[in-house]
Every structure is written in C-alpha cells, then in structure tokens.
Amino acid sequence: MNESIEQTAGRNVRSLREEQHLSKTAFCLMAGVSRPYLNRIEAGQANMSIKQLDRLAKALGTDVISLLR
C-alpha cells in the first residue's frame, strides 16, 4: 500500500522537526500553526495548501519538494 501525499509530508515534517531538536510548541510558533493542526499534519491527516506547505518548509529550512519526497 502506498503512502498518501499527506502522510509523506507529515512524516517528513516530523522527521525534520525532530532532527532539528524542535519541540512541537517551538515549531508551531516558527511556522505559524496551532498545535492541534501540527498534530494532524504529522499524523498525515491534514490536507494542506501549497502556501501552508511552503510556510512549513521555510520554518524547517527546506523546500516544498523535500517535504513531498
């Protein structure tokens, strides 16, 4: 079974956030998202816009494509 794009992005957001030793609270402040929304993102349950993906990518110091691979 293939992973959905939401699951892939969520897995990559979580992985990069943890690699950078960022707490959920700190990352939420950096990315401008709420904690419940970040939980949904990292669980692969959020249908994010390109604009939202771009904000997350910038907060993590990467690009949108990297979140989707």
PDB file of C-alpha atoms in Angstrom:
ATOM      1  CA  MET A   1       0.000   0.000   0.000  1.00  0.00           C
ATOM      2  CA  ASN A   2       1.397   3.395  -0.989  1.00  0.00           C
ATOM      3  CA  GLU A   3       1.632   6.306   1.389  1.00  0.00           C
ATOM      4  CA  SER A   4      -0.623   9.295   0.625  1.00  0.00           C
ATOM      5  CA  ILE A   5       0.924  12.683  -0.114  1.00  0.00           C
ATOM      6  CA  GLU A   6      -0.436  13.925   3.236  1.00  0.00           C
ATOM      7  CA  GLN A   7       1.242  11.039   5.052  1.00  0.00           C
ATOM      8  CA  THR A   8       4.539  11.613   3.236  1.00  0.00           C
ATOM      9  CA  ALA A   9       4.531  15.338   4.013  1.00  0.00           C
ATOM     10  CA  GLY A  10       3.580  14.694   7.634  1.00  0.00           C
ATOM     11  CA  ARG A  11       6.306  12.093   8.083  1.00  0.00           C
ATOM     12  CA  ASN A  12       8.884  14.466   6.595  1.00  0.00           C
ATOM     13  CA  VAL A  13       7.747  17.427   8.707  1.00  0.00           C
ATOM     14  CA  ARG A  14       8.029  15.326  11.867  1.00  0.00           C
ATOM     15  CA  SER A  15      11.391  13.877  10.860  1.00  0.00           C
ATOM     16  CA  LEU A  16      12.935  17.256  10.020  1.00  0.00           C
ATOM     17  CA  ARG A  17      11.466  18.877  13.132  1.00  0.00           C
ATOM     18  CA  GLU A  18      12.911  16.142  15.340  1.00  0.00           C
ATOM     19  CA  GLU A  19      16.301  16.229  13.549  1.00  0.00           C
ATOM     20  CA  GLN A  20      16.480  19.926  14.409  1.00  0.00           C
ATOM     21  CA  HIS A  21      15.513  19.198  18.023  1.00  0.00           C
ATOM     22  CA  LEU A  22      12.483  21.470  17.767  1.00  0.00           C
ATOM     23  CA  SER A  23       9.638  20.920  20.187  1.00  0.00           C
ATOM     24  CA  LYS A  24       6.139  20.991  18.769  1.00  0.00           C
ATOM     25  CA  THR A  25       5.489  24.238  20.620  1.00  0.00           C
ATOM     26  CA  ALA A  26       8.599  25.947  19.242  1.00  0.00           C
ATOM     27  CA  PHE A  27       7.917  24.747  15.715  1.00  0.00           C
ATOM     28  CA  CYS A  28       4.292  25.888  15.866  1.00  0.00           C
ATOM     29  CA  LEU A  29       5.468  29.383  16.736  1.00  0.00           C
ATOM     30  CA  MET A  30       8.020  29.357  13.903  1.00  0.00           C
ATOM     31  CA  ALA A  31       5.581  28.021  11.307  1.00  0.00           C
ATOM     32  CA  GLY A  32       2.506  29.929  12.450  1.00  0.00           C
ATOM     33  CA  VAL A  33       0.336  26.860  13.005  1.00  0.00           C
ATOM     34  CA  SER A  34      -1.620  25.649  16.004  1.00  0.00           C
ATOM     35  CA  ARG A  35      -0.536  22.610  17.998  1.00  0.00           C
ATOM     36  CA  PRO A  36      -3.679  20.606  17.072  1.00  0.00           C
ATOM     37  CA  TYR A  37      -3.085  21.380  13.391  1.00  0.00           C
ATOM     38  CA  LEU A  38       0.563  20.290  13.637  1.00  0.00           C
ATOM     39  CA  ASN A  39      -0.605  17.051  15.245  1.00  0.00           C
ATOM     40  CA  ARG A  40      -2.913  16.464  12.263  1.00  0.00           C
ATOM     41  CA  ILE A  41      -0.120  17.333   9.805  1.00  0.00           C
ATOM     42  CA  GLU A  42       2.351  14.930  11.399  1.00  0.00           C
ATOM     43  CA  ALA A  43      -0.316  12.206  11.526  1.00  0.00           C
ATOM     44  CA  GLY A  44      -0.870  12.615   7.771  1.00  0.00           C
ATOM     45  CA  GLN A  45      -4.454  13.767   8.295  1.00  0.00           C
ATOM     46  CA  ALA A  46      -4.212  17.401   7.146  1.00  0.00           C
ATOM     47  CA  ASN A  47      -4.995  18.472   3.599  1.00  0.00           C
ATOM     48  CA  MET A  48      -2.539  21.368   3.332  1.00  0.00           C
ATOM     49  CA  SER A  49      -2.418  24.094   0.717  1.00  0.00           C
ATOM     50  CA  ILE A  50       0.759  24.828  -1.220  1.00  0.00           C
ATOM     51  CA  LYS A  51       1.037  28.061   0.763  1.00  0.00           C
ATOM     52  CA  GLN A  52       0.902  26.122   4.050  1.00  0.00           C
ATOM     53  CA  LEU A  53       3.472  23.599   2.815  1.00  0.00           C
ATOM     54  CA  ASP A  54       5.740  26.495   1.846  1.00  0.00           C
ATOM     55  CA  ARG A  55       5.473  28.038   5.334  1.00  0.00           C
ATOM     56  CA  LEU A  56       6.308  24.699   6.958  1.00  0.00           C
ATOM     57  CA  ALA A  57       9.229  24.132   4.587  1.00  0.00           C
ATOM     58  CA  LYS A  58      10.671  27.593   5.252  1.00  0.00           C
ATOM     59  CA  ALA A  59      10.366  27.099   9.016  1.00  0.00           C
ATOM     60  CA  LEU A  60      12.337  23.859   8.596  1.00  0.00           C
ATOM     61  CA  GLY A  61      14.941  25.426   6.286  1.00  0.00           C
ATOM     62  CA  THR A  62      13.994  23.300   3.295  1.00  0.00           C
ATOM     63  CA  ASP A  63      11.727  23.450   0.244  1.00  0.00           C
ATOM     64  CA  VAL A  64       8.274  22.090  -0.529  1.00  0.00           C
ATOM     65  CA  ILE A  65       9.622  19.374  -2.837  1.00  0.00           C
ATOM     66  CA  SER A  66      11.684  17.936   0.022  1.00  0.00           C
ATOM     67  CA  LEU A  67       8.558  17.617   2.151  1.00  0.00           C
ATOM     68  CA  LEU A  68       6.776  15.706  -0.601  1.00  0.00           C
ATOM     69  CA  ARG A  69       9.503  13.138  -1.389  1.00  0.00           C
TER      70      ARG A  69
END
